[in-house]
Protein backbone atom coordinates (compact mmCIF):
# COMPACT_ATOMS: atom_id res chain seq x y z
CA UNK A 1 0.00 0.00 0.00
CA UNK A 2 2.96 2.33 0.52
CA UNK A 3 3.78 2.19 -3.18
CA UNK A 4 0.20 3.14 -4.02
CA UNK A 5 0.27 6.16 -1.71
CA UNK A 6 3.58 7.32 -3.13
CA UNK A 7 2.08 7.59 -6.63
CA UNK A 8 0.71 10.90 -7.78
CA UNK A 9 -3.05 11.30 -7.98
CA UNK A 10 -2.90 11.30 -11.78
CA UNK A 11 -0.94 8.00 -11.84
CA UNK A 12 -3.37 6.38 -9.41
CA UNK A 13 -6.29 7.49 -11.56
CA UNK A 14 -4.67 6.07 -14.74
CA UNK A 15 -3.89 2.74 -13.05
CA UNK A 16 -7.46 2.56 -11.72
CA UNK A 17 -8.89 3.22 -15.19
CA UNK A 18 -6.54 0.63 -16.72
CA UNK A 19 -7.64 -1.90 -14.08
CA UNK A 20 -11.29 -1.19 -14.83
CA UNK A 21 -10.71 -1.60 -18.58
CA UNK A 22 -8.88 -4.88 -17.91
CA UNK A 23 -11.76 -6.18 -15.76
CA UNK A 24 -14.29 -5.21 -18.44
CA UNK A 25 -12.20 -6.84 -21.19
CA UNK A 26 -11.82 -10.07 -19.22
CA UNK A 27 -15.53 -10.10 -18.43
CA UNK A 28 -16.30 -9.75 -22.13
CA UNK A 29 -13.83 -12.43 -23.25
CA UNK A 30 -14.54 -14.98 -20.51
CA UNK A 31 -18.27 -14.49 -19.94
CA UNK A 32 -20.14 -12.46 -22.55
CA UNK A 33 -18.54 -13.78 -25.76
CA UNK A 34 -18.89 -17.51 -24.89
CA UNK A 35 -22.53 -16.94 -23.94
CA UNK A 36 -23.20 -15.11 -27.20
CA UNK A 37 -21.52 -17.89 -29.21
CA UNK A 38 -23.49 -20.58 -27.39
CA UNK A 39 -26.70 -18.66 -28.00
CA UNK A 40 -25.95 -18.40 -31.74
CA UNK A 41 -25.08 -22.11 -31.95
CA UNK A 42 -28.34 -22.98 -30.20
CA UNK A 43 -30.29 -20.78 -32.63
CA UNK A 44 -28.66 -22.59 -35.56
CA UNK A 45 -29.46 -25.99 -34.02
CA UNK A 46 -33.08 -24.96 -33.51
CA UNK A 47 -33.28 -23.76 -37.12
CA UNK A 48 -31.93 -27.10 -38.35
CA UNK A 49 -34.39 -29.02 -36.18
CA UNK A 50 -37.25 -26.82 -37.43
CA UNK A 51 -36.22 -27.46 -41.05
CA UNK A 52 -36.18 -31.20 -40.37
CA UNK A 53 -39.60 -31.01 -38.71
CA UNK A 54 -40.99 -29.05 -41.66
CA UNK A 55 -39.63 -31.64 -44.08
CA UNK A 56 -41.05 -34.53 -42.04
CA UNK A 57 -44.45 -32.83 -41.89
CA UNK A 58 -44.32 -32.29 -45.66
CA UNK A 59 -43.56 -35.94 -46.46
CA UNK A 60 -45.90 -37.43 -43.83
CA UNK A 61 -48.96 -37.42 -46.14
CA UNK A 62 -46.91 -39.12 -48.85
CA UNK A 63 -45.71 -41.76 -46.38
CA UNK A 64 -49.28 -42.36 -45.19
CA UNK A 65 -50.49 -42.65 -48.78
CA UNK A 66 -47.72 -45.11 -49.63
CA UNK A 67 -48.34 -47.12 -46.48
CA UNK A 68 -52.07 -47.40 -47.11
CA UNK A 69 -51.66 -48.26 -50.80
CA UNK A 70 -48.99 -50.89 -50.32
CA UNK A 71 -49.87 -54.52 -49.91
CA UNK A 72 -47.30 -57.10 -48.88
CA UNK A 73 -46.52 -59.49 -51.71
CA UNK A 74 -46.53 -63.16 -50.86
CA UNK A 75 -43.78 -63.88 -53.45
CA UNK A 76 -41.24 -64.76 -50.80
CA UNK A 77 -42.02 -68.42 -51.44
CA UNK A 78 -40.11 -70.76 -49.18
CA UNK A 79 -37.27 -68.31 -48.49
CA UNK A 80 -36.36 -67.70 -44.90
CA UNK A 81 -36.62 -64.31 -43.27
CA UNK A 82 -32.85 -64.46 -42.72
CA UNK A 83 -32.20 -64.88 -46.45
CA UNK A 84 -34.72 -62.21 -47.41
CA UNK A 85 -33.29 -59.71 -44.95
CA UNK A 86 -29.75 -60.35 -46.17
CA UNK A 87 -30.73 -60.11 -49.85
CA UNK A 88 -32.80 -56.95 -49.51
CA UNK A 89 -30.19 -55.21 -47.33
CA UNK A 90 -27.50 -55.96 -49.92
CA UNK A 91 -29.80 -54.76 -52.70
CA UNK A 92 -30.32 -51.52 -50.76
CA UNK A 93 -26.55 -50.92 -50.76
CA UNK A 94 -25.97 -51.88 -47.13
CA UNK A 95 -23.66 -54.85 -47.72
CA UNK A 96 -20.57 -52.92 -46.61
CA UNK A 97 -22.27 -51.80 -43.40
CA UNK A 98 -23.68 -55.21 -42.44
CA UNK A 99 -21.79 -56.35 -39.38
CA UNK A 100 -23.93 -59.31 -38.36
CA UNK A 101 -27.23 -60.98 -39.12
CA UNK A 102 -28.69 -63.83 -37.09
CA UNK A 103 -31.99 -65.56 -36.41
CA UNK A 104 -33.25 -64.92 -32.88
CA UNK A 105 -36.32 -67.10 -32.83
CA UNK A 106 -39.13 -68.46 -34.91
CA UNK A 107 -39.74 -65.87 -37.60
CA UNK A 108 -37.33 -63.30 -36.11
CA UNK A 109 -34.04 -61.97 -37.39
CA UNK A 110 -31.68 -59.44 -35.79
CA UNK A 111 -29.49 -57.31 -38.09
CA UNK A 112 -26.51 -55.16 -37.03
CA UNK A 113 -25.31 -52.40 -39.34
CA UNK A 114 -22.27 -50.25 -38.56
CA UNK A 115 -21.50 -46.95 -40.25
CA UNK A 116 -24.53 -47.22 -42.52
CA UNK A 117 -26.17 -44.31 -44.30
CA UNK A 118 -29.27 -43.34 -42.31
CA UNK A 119 -31.42 -42.63 -45.36
CA UNK A 120 -30.43 -45.96 -46.97
CA UNK A 121 -31.29 -47.87 -43.78
CA UNK A 122 -34.70 -46.21 -43.43
CA UNK A 123 -35.40 -46.76 -47.14
CA UNK A 124 -34.46 -50.44 -46.82
CA UNK A 125 -36.67 -50.97 -43.78
CA UNK A 126 -39.59 -49.17 -45.41
CA UNK A 127 -39.38 -51.04 -48.73
CA UNK A 128 -38.71 -54.40 -47.03
CA UNK A 129 -41.71 -54.09 -44.71
CA UNK A 130 -43.87 -52.84 -47.57
CA UNK A 131 -42.98 -55.60 -50.02
CA UNK A 132 -42.88 -58.53 -47.56
CA UNK A 133 -44.98 -59.59 -44.59
CA UNK A 134 -42.38 -58.26 -42.15
CA UNK A 135 -42.50 -55.80 -39.25
CA UNK A 136 -39.79 -54.02 -37.30
CA UNK A 137 -40.21 -55.08 -33.68
CA UNK A 138 -37.15 -53.35 -32.22
CA UNK A 139 -34.97 -50.61 -33.63
CA UNK A 140 -31.94 -48.97 -32.05
CA UNK A 141 -30.15 -46.25 -34.01
CA UNK A 142 -26.98 -44.58 -32.72
CA UNK A 143 -24.96 -41.85 -34.36
CA UNK A 144 -21.73 -43.08 -35.96
CA UNK A 145 -18.58 -41.07 -36.65
CA UNK A 146 -19.52 -39.20 -39.84
CA UNK A 147 -22.57 -37.06 -40.58
CA UNK A 148 -25.49 -39.15 -41.78
CA UNK A 149 -23.83 -42.37 -40.66
CA UNK A 150 -25.47 -44.56 -38.02
CA UNK A 151 -25.03 -47.83 -36.19
CA UNK A 152 -28.26 -49.81 -36.26
CA UNK A 153 -29.60 -52.87 -34.46
CA UNK A 154 -32.97 -53.96 -35.79
CA UNK A 155 -35.14 -56.97 -35.07
CA UNK A 156 -37.44 -58.02 -37.90
CA UNK A 157 -40.47 -60.25 -37.33
CA UNK A 158 -42.30 -62.21 -40.02
CA UNK A 159 -46.07 -61.71 -40.16
CA UNK A 160 -46.63 -64.73 -42.40
PDB file of C-alpha atoms in Angstrom:
ATOM      1  CA  UNK A   1       0.000   0.000   0.000  1.00  0.00           C
ATOM      2  CA  UNK A   2       2.958   2.329   0.519  1.00  0.00           C
ATOM      3  CA  UNK A   3       3.784   2.185  -3.185  1.00  0.00           C
ATOM      4  CA  UNK A   4       0.197   3.138  -4.024  1.00  0.00           C
ATOM      5  CA  UNK A   5       0.274   6.156  -1.714  1.00  0.00           C
ATOM      6  CA  UNK A   6       3.585   7.318  -3.128  1.00  0.00           C
ATOM      7  CA  UNK A   7       2.076   7.594  -6.630  1.00  0.00           C
ATOM      8  CA  UNK A   8       0.712  10.903  -7.779  1.00  0.00           C
ATOM      9  CA  UNK A   9      -3.048  11.303  -7.982  1.00  0.00           C
ATOM     10  CA  UNK A  10      -2.897  11.305 -11.784  1.00  0.00           C
ATOM     11  CA  UNK A  11      -0.944   7.999 -11.841  1.00  0.00           C
ATOM     12  CA  UNK A  12      -3.368   6.379  -9.407  1.00  0.00           C
ATOM     13  CA  UNK A  13      -6.293   7.493 -11.558  1.00  0.00           C
ATOM     14  CA  UNK A  14      -4.674   6.067 -14.735  1.00  0.00           C
ATOM     15  CA  UNK A  15      -3.893   2.740 -13.048  1.00  0.00           C
ATOM     16  CA  UNK A  16      -7.465   2.560 -11.716  1.00  0.00           C
ATOM     17  CA  UNK A  17      -8.890   3.221 -15.187  1.00  0.00           C
ATOM     18  CA  UNK A  18      -6.543   0.632 -16.720  1.00  0.00           C
ATOM     19  CA  UNK A  19      -7.640  -1.905 -14.083  1.00  0.00           C
ATOM     20  CA  UNK A  20     -11.290  -1.193 -14.833  1.00  0.00           C
ATOM     21  CA  UNK A  21     -10.706  -1.596 -18.582  1.00  0.00           C
ATOM     22  CA  UNK A  22      -8.881  -4.878 -17.908  1.00  0.00           C
ATOM     23  CA  UNK A  23     -11.755  -6.182 -15.758  1.00  0.00           C
ATOM     24  CA  UNK A  24     -14.286  -5.211 -18.442  1.00  0.00           C
ATOM     25  CA  UNK A  25     -12.200  -6.835 -21.192  1.00  0.00           C
ATOM     26  CA  UNK A  26     -11.816 -10.072 -19.219  1.00  0.00           C
ATOM     27  CA  UNK A  27     -15.534 -10.097 -18.433  1.00  0.00           C
ATOM     28  CA  UNK A  28     -16.303  -9.753 -22.129  1.00  0.00           C
ATOM     29  CA  UNK A  29     -13.831 -12.426 -23.247  1.00  0.00           C
ATOM     30  CA  UNK A  30     -14.542 -14.977 -20.512  1.00  0.00           C
ATOM     31  CA  UNK A  31     -18.270 -14.488 -19.936  1.00  0.00           C
ATOM     32  CA  UNK A  32     -20.139 -12.463 -22.554  1.00  0.00           C
ATOM     33  CA  UNK A  33     -18.541 -13.776 -25.757  1.00  0.00           C
ATOM     34  CA  UNK A  34     -18.891 -17.507 -24.885  1.00  0.00           C
ATOM     35  CA  UNK A  35     -22.535 -16.938 -23.938  1.00  0.00           C
ATOM     36  CA  UNK A  36     -23.197 -15.109 -27.201  1.00  0.00           C
ATOM     37  CA  UNK A  37     -21.521 -17.890 -29.212  1.00  0.00           C
ATOM     38  CA  UNK A  38     -23.492 -20.579 -27.392  1.00  0.00           C
ATOM     39  CA  UNK A  39     -26.698 -18.661 -28.003  1.00  0.00           C
ATOM     40  CA  UNK A  40     -25.948 -18.398 -31.737  1.00  0.00           C
ATOM     41  CA  UNK A  41     -25.077 -22.115 -31.950  1.00  0.00           C
ATOM     42  CA  UNK A  42     -28.336 -22.977 -30.202  1.00  0.00           C
ATOM     43  CA  UNK A  43     -30.293 -20.778 -32.627  1.00  0.00           C
ATOM     44  CA  UNK A  44     -28.656 -22.588 -35.555  1.00  0.00           C
ATOM     45  CA  UNK A  45     -29.460 -25.986 -34.017  1.00  0.00           C
ATOM     46  CA  UNK A  46     -33.078 -24.956 -33.514  1.00  0.00           C
ATOM     47  CA  UNK A  47     -33.282 -23.757 -37.124  1.00  0.00           C
ATOM     48  CA  UNK A  48     -31.932 -27.104 -38.348  1.00  0.00           C
ATOM     49  CA  UNK A  49     -34.388 -29.018 -36.178  1.00  0.00           C
ATOM     50  CA  UNK A  50     -37.249 -26.818 -37.432  1.00  0.00           C
ATOM     51  CA  UNK A  51     -36.219 -27.461 -41.045  1.00  0.00           C
ATOM     52  CA  UNK A  52     -36.179 -31.205 -40.367  1.00  0.00           C
ATOM     53  CA  UNK A  53     -39.601 -31.008 -38.710  1.00  0.00           C
ATOM     54  CA  UNK A  54     -40.992 -29.051 -41.665  1.00  0.00           C
ATOM     55  CA  UNK A  55     -39.634 -31.639 -44.077  1.00  0.00           C
ATOM     56  CA  UNK A  56     -41.054 -34.525 -42.038  1.00  0.00           C
ATOM     57  CA  UNK A  57     -44.447 -32.833 -41.893  1.00  0.00           C
ATOM     58  CA  UNK A  58     -44.323 -32.287 -45.656  1.00  0.00           C
ATOM     59  CA  UNK A  59     -43.562 -35.941 -46.456  1.00  0.00           C
ATOM     60  CA  UNK A  60     -45.903 -37.427 -43.835  1.00  0.00           C
ATOM     61  CA  UNK A  61     -48.957 -37.423 -46.144  1.00  0.00           C
ATOM     62  CA  UNK A  62     -46.908 -39.125 -48.851  1.00  0.00           C
ATOM     63  CA  UNK A  63     -45.708 -41.763 -46.379  1.00  0.00           C
ATOM     64  CA  UNK A  64     -49.282 -42.357 -45.190  1.00  0.00           C
ATOM     65  CA  UNK A  65     -50.485 -42.650 -48.782  1.00  0.00           C
ATOM     66  CA  UNK A  66     -47.716 -45.113 -49.628  1.00  0.00           C
ATOM     67  CA  UNK A  67     -48.339 -47.124 -46.477  1.00  0.00           C
ATOM     68  CA  UNK A  68     -52.069 -47.403 -47.106  1.00  0.00           C
ATOM     69  CA  UNK A  69     -51.662 -48.255 -50.798  1.00  0.00           C
ATOM     70  CA  UNK A  70     -48.989 -50.892 -50.317  1.00  0.00           C
ATOM     71  CA  UNK A  71     -49.873 -54.521 -49.913  1.00  0.00           C
ATOM     72  CA  UNK A  72     -47.304 -57.097 -48.879  1.00  0.00           C
ATOM     73  CA  UNK A  73     -46.523 -59.487 -51.710  1.00  0.00           C
ATOM     74  CA  UNK A  74     -46.527 -63.160 -50.857  1.00  0.00           C
ATOM     75  CA  UNK A  75     -43.784 -63.884 -53.445  1.00  0.00           C
ATOM     76  CA  UNK A  76     -41.240 -64.764 -50.797  1.00  0.00           C
ATOM     77  CA  UNK A  77     -42.017 -68.421 -51.444  1.00  0.00           C
ATOM     78  CA  UNK A  78     -40.110 -70.760 -49.180  1.00  0.00           C
ATOM     79  CA  UNK A  79     -37.266 -68.313 -48.494  1.00  0.00           C
ATOM     80  CA  UNK A  80     -36.365 -67.699 -44.899  1.00  0.00           C
ATOM     81  CA  UNK A  81     -36.615 -64.308 -43.272  1.00  0.00           C
ATOM     82  CA  UNK A  82     -32.851 -64.460 -42.725  1.00  0.00           C
ATOM     83  CA  UNK A  83     -32.200 -64.879 -46.453  1.00  0.00           C
ATOM     84  CA  UNK A  84     -34.723 -62.213 -47.407  1.00  0.00           C
ATOM     85  CA  UNK A  85     -33.291 -59.710 -44.953  1.00  0.00           C
ATOM     86  CA  UNK A  86     -29.750 -60.346 -46.173  1.00  0.00           C
ATOM     87  CA  UNK A  87     -30.735 -60.113 -49.846  1.00  0.00           C
ATOM     88  CA  UNK A  88     -32.800 -56.954 -49.514  1.00  0.00           C
ATOM     89  CA  UNK A  89     -30.188 -55.209 -47.332  1.00  0.00           C
ATOM     90  CA  UNK A  90     -27.498 -55.959 -49.916  1.00  0.00           C
ATOM     91  CA  UNK A  91     -29.801 -54.761 -52.702  1.00  0.00           C
ATOM     92  CA  UNK A  92     -30.318 -51.522 -50.764  1.00  0.00           C
ATOM     93  CA  UNK A  93     -26.551 -50.920 -50.764  1.00  0.00           C
ATOM     94  CA  UNK A  94     -25.973 -51.875 -47.131  1.00  0.00           C
ATOM     95  CA  UNK A  95     -23.663 -54.846 -47.723  1.00  0.00           C
ATOM     96  CA  UNK A  96     -20.569 -52.924 -46.609  1.00  0.00           C
ATOM     97  CA  UNK A  97     -22.270 -51.804 -43.398  1.00  0.00           C
ATOM     98  CA  UNK A  98     -23.678 -55.205 -42.441  1.00  0.00           C
ATOM     99  CA  UNK A  99     -21.786 -56.351 -39.376  1.00  0.00           C
ATOM    100  CA  UNK A 100     -23.929 -59.314 -38.360  1.00  0.00           C
ATOM    101  CA  UNK A 101     -27.228 -60.976 -39.116  1.00  0.00           C
ATOM    102  CA  UNK A 102     -28.685 -63.831 -37.093  1.00  0.00           C
ATOM    103  CA  UNK A 103     -31.991 -65.555 -36.411  1.00  0.00           C
ATOM    104  CA  UNK A 104     -33.247 -64.922 -32.876  1.00  0.00           C
ATOM    105  CA  UNK A 105     -36.318 -67.101 -32.831  1.00  0.00           C
ATOM    106  CA  UNK A 106     -39.130 -68.457 -34.911  1.00  0.00           C
ATOM    107  CA  UNK A 107     -39.739 -65.869 -37.604  1.00  0.00           C
ATOM    108  CA  UNK A 108     -37.333 -63.303 -36.108  1.00  0.00           C
ATOM    109  CA  UNK A 109     -34.036 -61.966 -37.393  1.00  0.00           C
ATOM    110  CA  UNK A 110     -31.679 -59.441 -35.794  1.00  0.00           C
ATOM    111  CA  UNK A 111     -29.492 -57.314 -38.085  1.00  0.00           C
ATOM    112  CA  UNK A 112     -26.511 -55.163 -37.026  1.00  0.00           C
ATOM    113  CA  UNK A 113     -25.314 -52.396 -39.336  1.00  0.00           C
ATOM    114  CA  UNK A 114     -22.268 -50.255 -38.563  1.00  0.00           C
ATOM    115  CA  UNK A 115     -21.495 -46.947 -40.247  1.00  0.00           C
ATOM    116  CA  UNK A 116     -24.529 -47.225 -42.516  1.00  0.00           C
ATOM    117  CA  UNK A 117     -26.166 -44.309 -44.303  1.00  0.00           C
ATOM    118  CA  UNK A 118     -29.269 -43.340 -42.309  1.00  0.00           C
ATOM    119  CA  UNK A 119     -31.416 -42.630 -45.364  1.00  0.00           C
ATOM    120  CA  UNK A 120     -30.430 -45.957 -46.972  1.00  0.00           C
ATOM    121  CA  UNK A 121     -31.291 -47.870 -43.784  1.00  0.00           C
ATOM    122  CA  UNK A 122     -34.697 -46.215 -43.428  1.00  0.00           C
ATOM    123  CA  UNK A 123     -35.399 -46.762 -47.135  1.00  0.00           C
ATOM    124  CA  UNK A 124     -34.457 -50.444 -46.821  1.00  0.00           C
ATOM    125  CA  UNK A 125     -36.667 -50.973 -43.779  1.00  0.00           C
ATOM    126  CA  UNK A 126     -39.593 -49.174 -45.409  1.00  0.00           C
ATOM    127  CA  UNK A 127     -39.385 -51.040 -48.726  1.00  0.00           C
ATOM    128  CA  UNK A 128     -38.710 -54.402 -47.033  1.00  0.00           C
ATOM    129  CA  UNK A 129     -41.714 -54.092 -44.711  1.00  0.00           C
ATOM    130  CA  UNK A 130     -43.874 -52.837 -47.572  1.00  0.00           C
ATOM    131  CA  UNK A 131     -42.976 -55.600 -50.022  1.00  0.00           C
ATOM    132  CA  UNK A 132     -42.881 -58.528 -47.564  1.00  0.00           C
ATOM    133  CA  UNK A 133     -44.977 -59.592 -44.588  1.00  0.00           C
ATOM    134  CA  UNK A 134     -42.380 -58.258 -42.148  1.00  0.00           C
ATOM    135  CA  UNK A 135     -42.500 -55.801 -39.247  1.00  0.00           C
ATOM    136  CA  UNK A 136     -39.793 -54.023 -37.300  1.00  0.00           C
ATOM    137  CA  UNK A 137     -40.215 -55.076 -33.679  1.00  0.00           C
ATOM    138  CA  UNK A 138     -37.145 -53.347 -32.223  1.00  0.00           C
ATOM    139  CA  UNK A 139     -34.966 -50.606 -33.633  1.00  0.00           C
ATOM    140  CA  UNK A 140     -31.939 -48.966 -32.051  1.00  0.00           C
ATOM    141  CA  UNK A 141     -30.148 -46.252 -34.009  1.00  0.00           C
ATOM    142  CA  UNK A 142     -26.981 -44.582 -32.722  1.00  0.00           C
ATOM    143  CA  UNK A 143     -24.961 -41.846 -34.361  1.00  0.00           C
ATOM    144  CA  UNK A 144     -21.734 -43.083 -35.958  1.00  0.00           C
ATOM    145  CA  UNK A 145     -18.578 -41.072 -36.653  1.00  0.00           C
ATOM    146  CA  UNK A 146     -19.522 -39.199 -39.842  1.00  0.00           C
ATOM    147  CA  UNK A 147     -22.567 -37.062 -40.584  1.00  0.00           C
ATOM    148  CA  UNK A 148     -25.490 -39.146 -41.780  1.00  0.00           C
ATOM    149  CA  UNK A 149     -23.826 -42.374 -40.661  1.00  0.00           C
ATOM    150  CA  UNK A 150     -25.466 -44.557 -38.022  1.00  0.00           C
ATOM    151  CA  UNK A 151     -25.031 -47.828 -36.191  1.00  0.00           C
ATOM    152  CA  UNK A 152     -28.265 -49.813 -36.256  1.00  0.00           C
ATOM    153  CA  UNK A 153     -29.602 -52.867 -34.463  1.00  0.00           C
ATOM    154  CA  UNK A 154     -32.971 -53.965 -35.788  1.00  0.00           C
ATOM    155  CA  UNK A 155     -35.141 -56.972 -35.067  1.00  0.00           C
ATOM    156  CA  UNK A 156     -37.441 -58.017 -37.904  1.00  0.00           C
ATOM    157  CA  UNK A 157     -40.474 -60.252 -37.330  1.00  0.00           C
ATOM    158  CA  UNK A 158     -42.301 -62.209 -40.019  1.00  0.00           C
ATOM    159  CA  UNK A 159     -46.069 -61.708 -40.162  1.00  0.00           C
ATOM    160  CA  UNK A 160     -46.634 -64.726 -42.401  1.00  0.00           C
TER     161      UNK A 160
END
